[in-house]
Coordinates of C-alpha atoms and ligand atoms in Angstrom, one line a residue:
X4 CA 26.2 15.0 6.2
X5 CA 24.5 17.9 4.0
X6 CA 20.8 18.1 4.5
X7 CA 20.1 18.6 0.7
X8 CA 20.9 16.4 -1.8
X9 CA 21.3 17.4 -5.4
X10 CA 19.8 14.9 -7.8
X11 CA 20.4 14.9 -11.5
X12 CA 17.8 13.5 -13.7
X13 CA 20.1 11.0 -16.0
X14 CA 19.2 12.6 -19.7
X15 CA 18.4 16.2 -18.6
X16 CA 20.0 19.2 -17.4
X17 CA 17.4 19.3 -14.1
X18 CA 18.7 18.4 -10.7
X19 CA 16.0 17.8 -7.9
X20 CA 16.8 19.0 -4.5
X21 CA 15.8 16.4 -2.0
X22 CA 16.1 16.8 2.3
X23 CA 18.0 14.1 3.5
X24 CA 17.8 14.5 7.3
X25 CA 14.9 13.8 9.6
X26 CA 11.5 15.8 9.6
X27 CA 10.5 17.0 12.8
X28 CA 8.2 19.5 14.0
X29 CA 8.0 21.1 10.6
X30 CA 12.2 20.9 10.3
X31 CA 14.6 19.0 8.6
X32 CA 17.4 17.7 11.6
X33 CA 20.0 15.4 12.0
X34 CA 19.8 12.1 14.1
X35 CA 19.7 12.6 18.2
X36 CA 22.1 9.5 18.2
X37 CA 22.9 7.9 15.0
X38 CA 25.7 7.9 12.4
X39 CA 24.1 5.6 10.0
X40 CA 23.0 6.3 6.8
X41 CA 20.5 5.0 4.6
X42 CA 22.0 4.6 0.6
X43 CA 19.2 5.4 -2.1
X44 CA 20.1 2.9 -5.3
X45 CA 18.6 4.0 -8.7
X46 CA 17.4 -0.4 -9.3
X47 CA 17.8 0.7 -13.5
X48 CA 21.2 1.4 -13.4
X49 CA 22.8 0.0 -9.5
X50 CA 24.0 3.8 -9.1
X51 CA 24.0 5.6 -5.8
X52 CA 21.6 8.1 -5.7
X53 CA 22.1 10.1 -2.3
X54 CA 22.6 9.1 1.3
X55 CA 19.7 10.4 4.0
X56 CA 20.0 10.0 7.5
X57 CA 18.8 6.7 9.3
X58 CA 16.5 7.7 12.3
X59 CA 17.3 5.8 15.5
X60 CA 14.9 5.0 18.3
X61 CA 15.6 8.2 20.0
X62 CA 14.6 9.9 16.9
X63 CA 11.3 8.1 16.7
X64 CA 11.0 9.3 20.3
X65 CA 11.4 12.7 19.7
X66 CA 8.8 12.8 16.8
X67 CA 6.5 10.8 18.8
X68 CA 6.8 13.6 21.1
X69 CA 6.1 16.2 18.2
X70 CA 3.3 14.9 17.1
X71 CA 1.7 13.9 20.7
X72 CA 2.6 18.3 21.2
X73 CA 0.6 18.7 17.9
X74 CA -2.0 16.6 18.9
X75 CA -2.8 18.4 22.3
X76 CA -2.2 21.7 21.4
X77 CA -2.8 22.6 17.1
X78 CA -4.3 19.3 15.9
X79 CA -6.3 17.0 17.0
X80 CA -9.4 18.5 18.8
X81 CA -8.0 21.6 18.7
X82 CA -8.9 22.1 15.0
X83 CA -12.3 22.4 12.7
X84 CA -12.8 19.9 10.2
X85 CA -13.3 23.1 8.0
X86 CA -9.5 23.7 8.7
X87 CA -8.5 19.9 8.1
X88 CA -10.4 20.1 5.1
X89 CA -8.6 23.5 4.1
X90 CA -5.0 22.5 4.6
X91 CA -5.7 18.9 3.0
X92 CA -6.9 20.5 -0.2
X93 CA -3.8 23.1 -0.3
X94 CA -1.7 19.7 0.1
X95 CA -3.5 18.1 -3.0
X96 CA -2.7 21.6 -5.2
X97 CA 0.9 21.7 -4.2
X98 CA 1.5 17.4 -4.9
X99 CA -0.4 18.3 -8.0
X100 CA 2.0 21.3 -9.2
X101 CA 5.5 19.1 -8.0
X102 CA 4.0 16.0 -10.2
X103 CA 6.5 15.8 -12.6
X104 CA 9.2 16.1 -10.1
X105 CA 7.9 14.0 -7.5
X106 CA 7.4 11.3 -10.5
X107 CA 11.1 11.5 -11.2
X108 CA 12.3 11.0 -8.1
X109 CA 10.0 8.0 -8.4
X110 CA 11.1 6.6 -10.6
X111 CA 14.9 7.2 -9.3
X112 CA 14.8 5.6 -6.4
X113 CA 12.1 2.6 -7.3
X114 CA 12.5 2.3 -11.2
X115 CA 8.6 2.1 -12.3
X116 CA 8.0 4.0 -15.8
X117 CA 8.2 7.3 -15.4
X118 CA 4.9 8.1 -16.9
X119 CA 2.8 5.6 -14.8
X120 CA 4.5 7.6 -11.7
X121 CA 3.3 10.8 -13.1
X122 CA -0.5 9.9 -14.0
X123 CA -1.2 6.8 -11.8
X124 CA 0.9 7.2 -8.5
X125 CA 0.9 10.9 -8.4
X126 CA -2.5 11.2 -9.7
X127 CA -4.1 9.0 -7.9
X128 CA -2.5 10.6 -4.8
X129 CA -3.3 13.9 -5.3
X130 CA -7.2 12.1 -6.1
X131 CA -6.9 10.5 -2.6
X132 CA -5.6 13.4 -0.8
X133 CA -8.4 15.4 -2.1
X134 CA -11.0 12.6 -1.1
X135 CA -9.9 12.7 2.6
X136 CA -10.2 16.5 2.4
X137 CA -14.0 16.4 1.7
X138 CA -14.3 14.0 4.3
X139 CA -12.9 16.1 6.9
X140 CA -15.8 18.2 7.8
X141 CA -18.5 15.7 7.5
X142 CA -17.1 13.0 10.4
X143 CA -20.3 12.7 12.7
X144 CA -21.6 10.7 15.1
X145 CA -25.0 9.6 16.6
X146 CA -27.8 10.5 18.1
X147 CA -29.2 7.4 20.0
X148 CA -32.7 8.2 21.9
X149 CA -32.7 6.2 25.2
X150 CA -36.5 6.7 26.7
X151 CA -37.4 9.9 24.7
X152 CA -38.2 11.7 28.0
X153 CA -35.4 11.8 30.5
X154 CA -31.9 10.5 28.2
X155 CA -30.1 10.6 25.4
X156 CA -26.8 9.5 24.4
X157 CA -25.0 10.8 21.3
X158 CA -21.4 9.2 19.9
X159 CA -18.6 11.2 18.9
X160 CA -15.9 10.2 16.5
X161 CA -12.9 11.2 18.0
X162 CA -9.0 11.5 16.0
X163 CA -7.2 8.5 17.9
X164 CA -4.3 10.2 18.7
X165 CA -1.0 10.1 17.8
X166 CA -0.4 7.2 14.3
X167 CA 3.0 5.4 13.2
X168 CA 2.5 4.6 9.8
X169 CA 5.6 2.2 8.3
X170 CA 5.0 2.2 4.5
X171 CA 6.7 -0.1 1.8
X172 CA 8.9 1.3 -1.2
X173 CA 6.7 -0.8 -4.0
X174 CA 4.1 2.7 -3.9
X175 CA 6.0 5.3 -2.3
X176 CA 3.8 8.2 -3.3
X177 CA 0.6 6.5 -3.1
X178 CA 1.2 4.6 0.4
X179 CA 2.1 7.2 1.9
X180 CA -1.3 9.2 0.9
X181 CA -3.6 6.5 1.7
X182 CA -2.4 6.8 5.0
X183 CA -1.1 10.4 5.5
X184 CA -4.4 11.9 3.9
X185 CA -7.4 9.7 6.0
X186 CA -5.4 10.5 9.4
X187 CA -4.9 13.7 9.1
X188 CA -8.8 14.4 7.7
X189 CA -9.7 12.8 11.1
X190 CA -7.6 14.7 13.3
X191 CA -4.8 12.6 13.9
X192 CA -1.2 13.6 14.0
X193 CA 1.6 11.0 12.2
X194 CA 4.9 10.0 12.2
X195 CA 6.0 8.6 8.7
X196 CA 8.6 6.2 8.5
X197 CA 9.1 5.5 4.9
X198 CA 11.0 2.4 3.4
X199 CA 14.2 2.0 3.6
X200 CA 14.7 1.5 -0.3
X201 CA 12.6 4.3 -1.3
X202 CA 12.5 7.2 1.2
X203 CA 13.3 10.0 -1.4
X204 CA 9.6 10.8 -2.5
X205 CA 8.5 10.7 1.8
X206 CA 11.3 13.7 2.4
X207 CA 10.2 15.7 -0.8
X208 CA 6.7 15.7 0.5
X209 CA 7.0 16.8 4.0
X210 CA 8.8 20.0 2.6
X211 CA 5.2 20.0 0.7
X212 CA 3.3 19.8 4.5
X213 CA 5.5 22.5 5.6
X214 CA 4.5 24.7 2.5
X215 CA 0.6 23.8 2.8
X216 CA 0.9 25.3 6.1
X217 CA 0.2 22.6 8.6
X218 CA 1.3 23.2 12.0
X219 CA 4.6 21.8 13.4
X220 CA 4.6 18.4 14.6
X221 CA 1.2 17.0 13.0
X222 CA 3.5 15.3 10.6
X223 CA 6.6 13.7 11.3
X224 CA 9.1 11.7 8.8
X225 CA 11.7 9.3 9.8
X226 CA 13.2 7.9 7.6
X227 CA 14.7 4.6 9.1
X228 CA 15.4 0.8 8.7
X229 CA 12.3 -1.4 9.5
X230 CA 14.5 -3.3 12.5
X231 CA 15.6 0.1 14.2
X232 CA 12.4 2.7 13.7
X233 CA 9.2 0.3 12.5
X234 CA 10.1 -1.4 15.1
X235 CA 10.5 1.6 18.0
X236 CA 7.2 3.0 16.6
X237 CA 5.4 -0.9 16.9
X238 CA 6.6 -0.7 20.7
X239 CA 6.2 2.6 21.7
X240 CA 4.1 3.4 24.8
X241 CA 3.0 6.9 23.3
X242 CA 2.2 5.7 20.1
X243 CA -2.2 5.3 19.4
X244 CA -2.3 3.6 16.2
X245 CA 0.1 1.8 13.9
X246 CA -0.7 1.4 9.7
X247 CA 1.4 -1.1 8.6
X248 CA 1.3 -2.2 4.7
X249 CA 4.4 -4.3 3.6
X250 CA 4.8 -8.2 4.1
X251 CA 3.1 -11.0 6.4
X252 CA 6.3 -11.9 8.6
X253 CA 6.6 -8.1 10.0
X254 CA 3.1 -7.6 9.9
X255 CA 3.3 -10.5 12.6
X256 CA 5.9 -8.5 14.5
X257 CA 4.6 -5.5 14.5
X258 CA 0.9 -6.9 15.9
X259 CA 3.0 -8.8 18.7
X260 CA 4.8 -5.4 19.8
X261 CA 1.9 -3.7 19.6
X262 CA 0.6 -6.7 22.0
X263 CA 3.7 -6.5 24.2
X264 CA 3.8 -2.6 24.7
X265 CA 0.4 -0.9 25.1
X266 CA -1.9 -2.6 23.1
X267 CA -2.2 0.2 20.4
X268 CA -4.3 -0.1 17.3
X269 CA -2.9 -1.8 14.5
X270 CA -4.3 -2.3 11.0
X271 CA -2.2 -4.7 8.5
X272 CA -2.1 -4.0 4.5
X273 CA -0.1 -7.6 3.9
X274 CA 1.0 -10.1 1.3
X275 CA -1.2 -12.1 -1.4
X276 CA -1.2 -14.4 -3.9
X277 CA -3.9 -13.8 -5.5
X278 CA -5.8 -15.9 -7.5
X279 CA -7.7 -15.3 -11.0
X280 CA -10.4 -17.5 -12.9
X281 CA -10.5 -17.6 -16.2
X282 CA -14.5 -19.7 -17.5
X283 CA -15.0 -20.6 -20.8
X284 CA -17.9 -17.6 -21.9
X285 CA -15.1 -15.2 -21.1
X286 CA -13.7 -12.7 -23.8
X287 CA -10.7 -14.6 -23.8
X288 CA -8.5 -11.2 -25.5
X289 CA -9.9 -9.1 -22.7
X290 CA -9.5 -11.5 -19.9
X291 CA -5.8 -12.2 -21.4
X292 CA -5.1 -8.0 -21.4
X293 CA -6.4 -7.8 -17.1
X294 CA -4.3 -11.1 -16.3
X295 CA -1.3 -9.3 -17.9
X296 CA -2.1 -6.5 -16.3
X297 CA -2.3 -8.2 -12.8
X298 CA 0.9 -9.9 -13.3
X299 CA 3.1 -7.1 -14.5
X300 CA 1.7 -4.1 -13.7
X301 CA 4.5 -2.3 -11.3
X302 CA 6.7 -5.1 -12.2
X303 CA 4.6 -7.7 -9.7
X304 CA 5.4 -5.5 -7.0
X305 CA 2.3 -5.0 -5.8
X306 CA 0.3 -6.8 -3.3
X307 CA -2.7 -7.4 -5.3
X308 CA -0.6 -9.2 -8.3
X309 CA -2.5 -12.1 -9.8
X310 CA -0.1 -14.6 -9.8
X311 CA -1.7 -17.6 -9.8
X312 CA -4.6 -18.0 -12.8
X313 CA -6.6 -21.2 -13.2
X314 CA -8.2 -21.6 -17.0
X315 CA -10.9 -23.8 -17.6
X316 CA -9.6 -27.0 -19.6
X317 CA -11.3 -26.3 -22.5
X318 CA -10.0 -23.4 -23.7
X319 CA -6.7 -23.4 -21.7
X320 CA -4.3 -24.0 -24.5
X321 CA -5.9 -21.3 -27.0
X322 CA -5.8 -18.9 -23.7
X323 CA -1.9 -19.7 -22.3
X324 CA -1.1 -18.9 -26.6
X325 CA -3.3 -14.9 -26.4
X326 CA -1.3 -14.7 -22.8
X327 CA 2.0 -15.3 -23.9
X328 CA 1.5 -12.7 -27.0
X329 CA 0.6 -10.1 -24.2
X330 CA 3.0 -10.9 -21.9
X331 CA 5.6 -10.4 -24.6
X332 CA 4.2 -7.1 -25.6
X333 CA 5.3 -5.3 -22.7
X334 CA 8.5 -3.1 -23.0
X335 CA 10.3 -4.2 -19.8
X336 CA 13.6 -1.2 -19.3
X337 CA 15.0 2.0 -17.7
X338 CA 11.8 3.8 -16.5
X339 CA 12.9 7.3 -17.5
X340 CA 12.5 6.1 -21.3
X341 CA 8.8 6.9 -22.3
X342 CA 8.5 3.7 -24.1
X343 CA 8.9 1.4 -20.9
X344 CA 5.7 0.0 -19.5
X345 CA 7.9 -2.0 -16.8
X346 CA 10.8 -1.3 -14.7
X347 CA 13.6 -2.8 -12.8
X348 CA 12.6 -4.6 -9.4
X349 CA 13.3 -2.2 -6.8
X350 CA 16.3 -3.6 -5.2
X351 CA 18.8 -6.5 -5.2
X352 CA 17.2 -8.2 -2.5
X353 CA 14.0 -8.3 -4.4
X354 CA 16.0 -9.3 -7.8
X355 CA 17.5 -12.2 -5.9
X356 CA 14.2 -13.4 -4.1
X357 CA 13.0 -13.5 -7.4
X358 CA 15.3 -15.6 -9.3
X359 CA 15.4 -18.3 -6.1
X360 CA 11.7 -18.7 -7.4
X361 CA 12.1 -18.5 -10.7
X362 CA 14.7 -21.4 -10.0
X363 CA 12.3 -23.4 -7.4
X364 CA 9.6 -23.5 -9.9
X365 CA 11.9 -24.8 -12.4
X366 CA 13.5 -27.7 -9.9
X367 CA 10.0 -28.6 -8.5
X368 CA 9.0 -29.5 -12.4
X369 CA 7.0 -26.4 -13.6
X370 CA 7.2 -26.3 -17.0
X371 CA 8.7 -22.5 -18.2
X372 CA 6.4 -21.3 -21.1
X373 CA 8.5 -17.6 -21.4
X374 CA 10.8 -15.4 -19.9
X375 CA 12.8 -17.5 -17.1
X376 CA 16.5 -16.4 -18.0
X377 CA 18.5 -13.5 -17.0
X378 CA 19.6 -10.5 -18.7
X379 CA 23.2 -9.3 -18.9
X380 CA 24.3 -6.1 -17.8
X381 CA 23.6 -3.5 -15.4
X382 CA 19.8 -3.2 -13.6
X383 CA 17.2 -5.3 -11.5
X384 CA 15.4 -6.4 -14.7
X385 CA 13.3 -9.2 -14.6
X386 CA 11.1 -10.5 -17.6
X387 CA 8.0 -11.8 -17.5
X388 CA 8.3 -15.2 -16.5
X389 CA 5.1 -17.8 -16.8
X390 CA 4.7 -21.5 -15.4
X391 CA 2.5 -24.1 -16.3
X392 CA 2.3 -27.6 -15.1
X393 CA 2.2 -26.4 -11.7
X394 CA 1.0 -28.2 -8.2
X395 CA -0.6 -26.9 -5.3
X396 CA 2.6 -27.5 -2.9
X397 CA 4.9 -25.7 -5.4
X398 CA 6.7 -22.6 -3.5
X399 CA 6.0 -20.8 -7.0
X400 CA 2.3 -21.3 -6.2
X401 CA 2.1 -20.7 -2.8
X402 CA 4.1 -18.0 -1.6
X403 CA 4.5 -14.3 -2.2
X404 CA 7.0 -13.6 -5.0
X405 CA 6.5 -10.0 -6.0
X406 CA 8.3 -10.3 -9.0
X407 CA 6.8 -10.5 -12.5
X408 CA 5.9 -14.5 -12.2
X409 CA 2.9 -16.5 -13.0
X410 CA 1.9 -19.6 -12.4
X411 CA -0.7 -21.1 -14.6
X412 CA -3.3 -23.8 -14.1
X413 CA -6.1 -25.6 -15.3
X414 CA -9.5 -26.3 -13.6
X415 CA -13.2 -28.5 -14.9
X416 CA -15.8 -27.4 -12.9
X417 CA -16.9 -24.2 -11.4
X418 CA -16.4 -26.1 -8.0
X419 CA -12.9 -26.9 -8.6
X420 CA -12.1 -23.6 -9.7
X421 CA -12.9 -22.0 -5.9
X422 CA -11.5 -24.4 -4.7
X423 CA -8.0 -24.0 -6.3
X424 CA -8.5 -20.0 -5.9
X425 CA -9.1 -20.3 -2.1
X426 CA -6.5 -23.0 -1.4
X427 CA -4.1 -20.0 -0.2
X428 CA -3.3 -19.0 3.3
X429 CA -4.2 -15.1 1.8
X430 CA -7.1 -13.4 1.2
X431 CA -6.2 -10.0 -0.7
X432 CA -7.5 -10.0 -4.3
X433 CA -9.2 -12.3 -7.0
X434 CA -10.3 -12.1 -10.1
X435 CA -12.8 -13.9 -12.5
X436 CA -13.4 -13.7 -16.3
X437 CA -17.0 -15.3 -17.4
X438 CA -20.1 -13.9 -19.5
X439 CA -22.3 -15.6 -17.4
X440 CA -24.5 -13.5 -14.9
X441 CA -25.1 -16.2 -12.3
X442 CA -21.3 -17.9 -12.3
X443 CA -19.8 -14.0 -11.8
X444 CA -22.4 -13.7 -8.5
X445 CA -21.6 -17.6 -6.9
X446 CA -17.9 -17.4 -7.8
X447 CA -17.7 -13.8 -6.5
X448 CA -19.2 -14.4 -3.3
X449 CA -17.3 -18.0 -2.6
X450 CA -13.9 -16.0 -3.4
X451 CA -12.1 -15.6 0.1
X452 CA -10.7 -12.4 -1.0
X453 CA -10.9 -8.4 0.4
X454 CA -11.9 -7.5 -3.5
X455 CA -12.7 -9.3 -6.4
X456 CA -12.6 -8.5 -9.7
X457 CA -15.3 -9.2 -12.3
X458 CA -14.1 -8.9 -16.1
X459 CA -10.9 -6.6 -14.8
X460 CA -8.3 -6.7 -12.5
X461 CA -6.5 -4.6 -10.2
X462 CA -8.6 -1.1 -10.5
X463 CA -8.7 0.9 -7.2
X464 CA -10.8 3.8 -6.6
X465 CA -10.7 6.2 -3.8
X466 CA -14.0 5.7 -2.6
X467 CA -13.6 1.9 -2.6
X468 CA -12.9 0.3 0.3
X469 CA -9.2 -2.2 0.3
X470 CA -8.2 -4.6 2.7
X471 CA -7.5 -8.1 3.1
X472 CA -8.6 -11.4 4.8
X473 CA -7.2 -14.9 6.4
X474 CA -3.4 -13.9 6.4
X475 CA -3.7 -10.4 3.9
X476 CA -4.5 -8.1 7.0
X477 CA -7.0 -6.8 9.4
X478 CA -8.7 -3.1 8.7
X479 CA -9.4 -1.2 5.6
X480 CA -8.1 1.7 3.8
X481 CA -10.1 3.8 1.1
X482 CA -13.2 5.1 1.2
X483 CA -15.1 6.0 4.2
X484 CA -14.5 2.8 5.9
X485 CA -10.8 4.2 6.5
X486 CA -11.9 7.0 8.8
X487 CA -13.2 4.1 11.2
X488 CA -9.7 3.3 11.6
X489 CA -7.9 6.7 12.2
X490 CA -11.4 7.7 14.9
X491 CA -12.2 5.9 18.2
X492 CA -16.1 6.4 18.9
X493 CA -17.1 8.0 22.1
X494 CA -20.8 7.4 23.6
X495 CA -21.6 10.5 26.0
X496 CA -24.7 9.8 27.9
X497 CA -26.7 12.3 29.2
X498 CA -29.7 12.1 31.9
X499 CA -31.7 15.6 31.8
X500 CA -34.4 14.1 33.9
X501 CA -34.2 10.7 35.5
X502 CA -33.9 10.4 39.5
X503 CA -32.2 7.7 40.6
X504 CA -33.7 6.1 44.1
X505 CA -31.0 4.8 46.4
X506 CA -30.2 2.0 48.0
X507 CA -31.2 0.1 45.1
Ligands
NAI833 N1 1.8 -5.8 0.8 C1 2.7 -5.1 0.2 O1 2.3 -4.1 -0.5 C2 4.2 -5.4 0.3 C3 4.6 -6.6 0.5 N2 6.0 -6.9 0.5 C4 6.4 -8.3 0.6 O2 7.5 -8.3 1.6 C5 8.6 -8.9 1.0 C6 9.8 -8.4 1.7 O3 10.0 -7.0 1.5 P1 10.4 -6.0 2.6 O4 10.8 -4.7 2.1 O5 11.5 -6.7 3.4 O6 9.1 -5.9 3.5 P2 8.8 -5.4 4.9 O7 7.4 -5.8 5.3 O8 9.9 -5.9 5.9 O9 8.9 -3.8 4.8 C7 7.9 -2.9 4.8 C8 8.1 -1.8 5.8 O10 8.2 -2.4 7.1 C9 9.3 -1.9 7.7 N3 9.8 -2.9 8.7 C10 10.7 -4.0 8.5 N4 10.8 -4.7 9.6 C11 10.1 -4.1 10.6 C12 9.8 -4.3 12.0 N5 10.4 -5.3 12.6 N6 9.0 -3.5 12.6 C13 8.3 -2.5 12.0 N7 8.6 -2.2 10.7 C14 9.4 -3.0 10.0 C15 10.3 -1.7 6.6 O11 11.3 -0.8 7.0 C16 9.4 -1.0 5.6 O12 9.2 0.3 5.9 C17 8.5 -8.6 -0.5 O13 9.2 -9.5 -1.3 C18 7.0 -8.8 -0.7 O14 6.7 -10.1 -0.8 C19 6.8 -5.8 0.5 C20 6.4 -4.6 0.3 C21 5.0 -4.2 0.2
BAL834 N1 -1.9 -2.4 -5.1 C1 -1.8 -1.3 -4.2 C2 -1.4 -1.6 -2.9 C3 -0.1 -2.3 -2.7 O1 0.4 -3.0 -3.6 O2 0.6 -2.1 -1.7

């Protein structure tokens, strides 16, 4: 198979060259062992993009090896934090420069508007990278004085080695940046295996690592399907650390190989269904705009989504009418059209877990209010579909759709209303809407959520912390609580004076 792919952008003259064989040690090479192939699908119009190669087990091997070399000998301890900091910055300059083109490919391969890929996923990734690079000289440990006259112990923060890190094609760009960046500012060495639905934008970037001039082997990409290489990376004896985000069932698996193999670390970024409160002092045309927002942005794809809001009874029916309105508003198409504020799910799979809720909700007796029907012709479109009438056992309120679905309910009290938002076996986001001090400090804190929202939804920053609880994950990314989880602390201990008297 050729090792570059030529991709024309539909309604231009460009083509985008794209490296569809395996990244190792700073080279793009076939599989060791495999013949299979991995089919890129523009979701828009169901068109083949390109074919990469599909990394085996014995390719995971060989880039664990890379990067444990890499580790040992150019990375790892071997290198200042000045350098880390150097290379991660050149990184930043070069994503920033291919933005346009790395946004296109986005949008190729998982169908989100082309100008949220550019500003938002790009941007926000080049922001991120750039973070971690001002982080990379300042990792420190302790001094801890033990009797102030004959010990003293000090704690280092040492890279933990050698990370898998098994992203999910709903934030191509950015996933692999909230990862790639805080591990390598650390010290740690990676191998990348993208998503199998979307491993276009992974490839184009680790020509980009190449170019920055990081050393061979101190990040690896394979691009592989989750039951062949996430699961050879999850199980691998030489493998330190795994960073998982995608959904609860292989989060599971992955934790139990991890268990089975050699006990690695493992940090989870799972599923949701996050809740959000609407009370009645909230600006009920703002907290309508965030609620759309939660439930459509990235076409529901995202893990945060809010799709499940409880409105307070008495203004419930004015609300659901402003919502609707919203919903409506959004231009749902072909993400390479500059009008399109949604795009196509990302794959049939997803389209057709979708529509088996959409249809569930409908047969368990939630009332459709909009959307709910399918569109003819080509494309993974979904509209924006709301319930109301909904009960807690409904599929549509309980599990994960990741599609642009929302279940709507009602709620009295302030009481009731945590309740309802914490009767979930996830902890990821939540979200309430009130203009009263004192109900946005005892809801936030009773929310069993990793953020919550006051008066907005969905807004990540760099320096933030993200994360989940209960069944949305273990560990957090962003901010400087991320570099806890790519370091492992050392305590040195040092006696300059004390004589010890034996026997004891
Ligand atoms: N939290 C989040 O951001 C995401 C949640 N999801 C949820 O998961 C559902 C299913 O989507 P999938 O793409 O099937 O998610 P997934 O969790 O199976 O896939 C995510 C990543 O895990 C890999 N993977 C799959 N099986 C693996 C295994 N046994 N060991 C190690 N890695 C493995 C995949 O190749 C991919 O790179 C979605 O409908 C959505 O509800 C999906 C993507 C992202
Ligand atoms: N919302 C950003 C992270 C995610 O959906 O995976």
């Amino acid at each position: 198979m050729a090792t570059i792919a030529q991709i024309a952008v539909p309604g231009s003259t460009k083509t985008i060259s794209v490296p569809t064989g395996l990244f190792i040690n700073n080279q793009f090479v076939p599989s060791l062992d495999s013949k299979e192939t991995i089919e890129c699908i523009n979701p828009a119009t169901e068109e083949p993009i390109c074919s990469v190669v599909a990394g085996s087990a014995k390719d995971i091997d060989a880039a664990v090896a890379a990067a444990r070399t890499a580790f040992t000998t150019t990375w790892g301890k071997n290198v200042s934090g000045f350098e880390r900091s150097r290379l991660l910055n050149k990184l930043a300059d070069l994503v920033e420069r291919d933005a346009q083109e790395l946004a296109e490919l986005e949008t190729l391969n998982n169908g989100k508007p082309l100008k949220i890929a550019r500003d938002f996923d790009v941007g926000d990734s080049v922001a991120c990278i750039r973070y971690y690079a001002g982080w990379a000289d300042k990792i420190v440990g302790q001094s801890i004085d033990i009797d102030n006259k004959t010990k003293v112990a000090f704690t280092k923060h040492d890279p933990i080695g050698v990370c898998g890190q098994i992203i999910p094609w709903n934030y191509p760009i950015m996933m692999w940046a909230w990862k790639v960046a805080p591990a390598l500012a650390c010290g740690c060495t990676i191998v990348m295996k993208p998503s199998e639905f979307t491993p276009l934008t992974a490839l184009k970037l680790s020509e980009l690592i190449v170019e920055a001039g990081f050393p061979p082997g101190v990040v690896n990409t394979v691009p592989s399907f989750g039951s062949v290489g996430g699961a050879a990376l999850s199980s691998h004896l030489d493998v330190d650390k795994v960073a998982f985000t995608g959904s609860t069932a292989t989060g599971r698996r992955i934790m139990e190989a991890a268990a089975k193999s050699n006990l690695k670390k493992v940090t989870l970024e799972l599923g949701g269904k996050s809740p959000q409160l609407i009370f009645e002092s909230a600006d009920l045309d703002q907290a309508a705009n965030w609620v759309a927002l939660g439930f459509l942005y990235n076409t529901g794809q995202d893990c945060t989504a809010g799709s499940r809001v409880y409105v307070q009874e008495s203004i419930s029916d004015k609300f659901l009418q402003i919502l609707i309105e919203k919903a409506k508003a959004l231009t749902i198409g072909n993400g390479l059209d500059e009008k399109t504020g949604g795009g196509p799910v990302v794959s049939k799979v997803q389209y057709d877990k979708i529509w088996s809720y959409i249809e569930a909700g409908k047969q368990e007796g939630a009332t459709c209010v909009l959307g709910g029907e399918k569109r003819s012709g080509k494309g993974y479109f979904v509209d924006a579909t709301i319930f109301t009438d909904i009960r807690p056992e409904m599929k549509i309120v309980r599990e994960e759709i990741f599609g642009p679905v929302l279940s709507v309910g009602k709620f009295k009290t302030e009481e009731e209303a945590i309740q309802l938002a914490n009767n979930t076996t996830y902890g990821l986001g939540a979200g309430l809407h009130s203009n009263d001090a004192g109900q946005c400090m005892r809801v936030s804190s009773a929310l069993e959520a990793g953020t919550v929202w006051i008066n907005q939804y969905n807004l990540l920053y760099n320096n933030v912390p993200f994360g989940g609880k209960k069944q949305s994950g273990i560990g957090r990314e962003l901010g400087s609580y991320a570099l806890d989880e790519y370091t492992s602390v050392k305590a040195i201990q040092w006696n300059y004076g004390e004589k010890l008297d034996w026997p004891l």
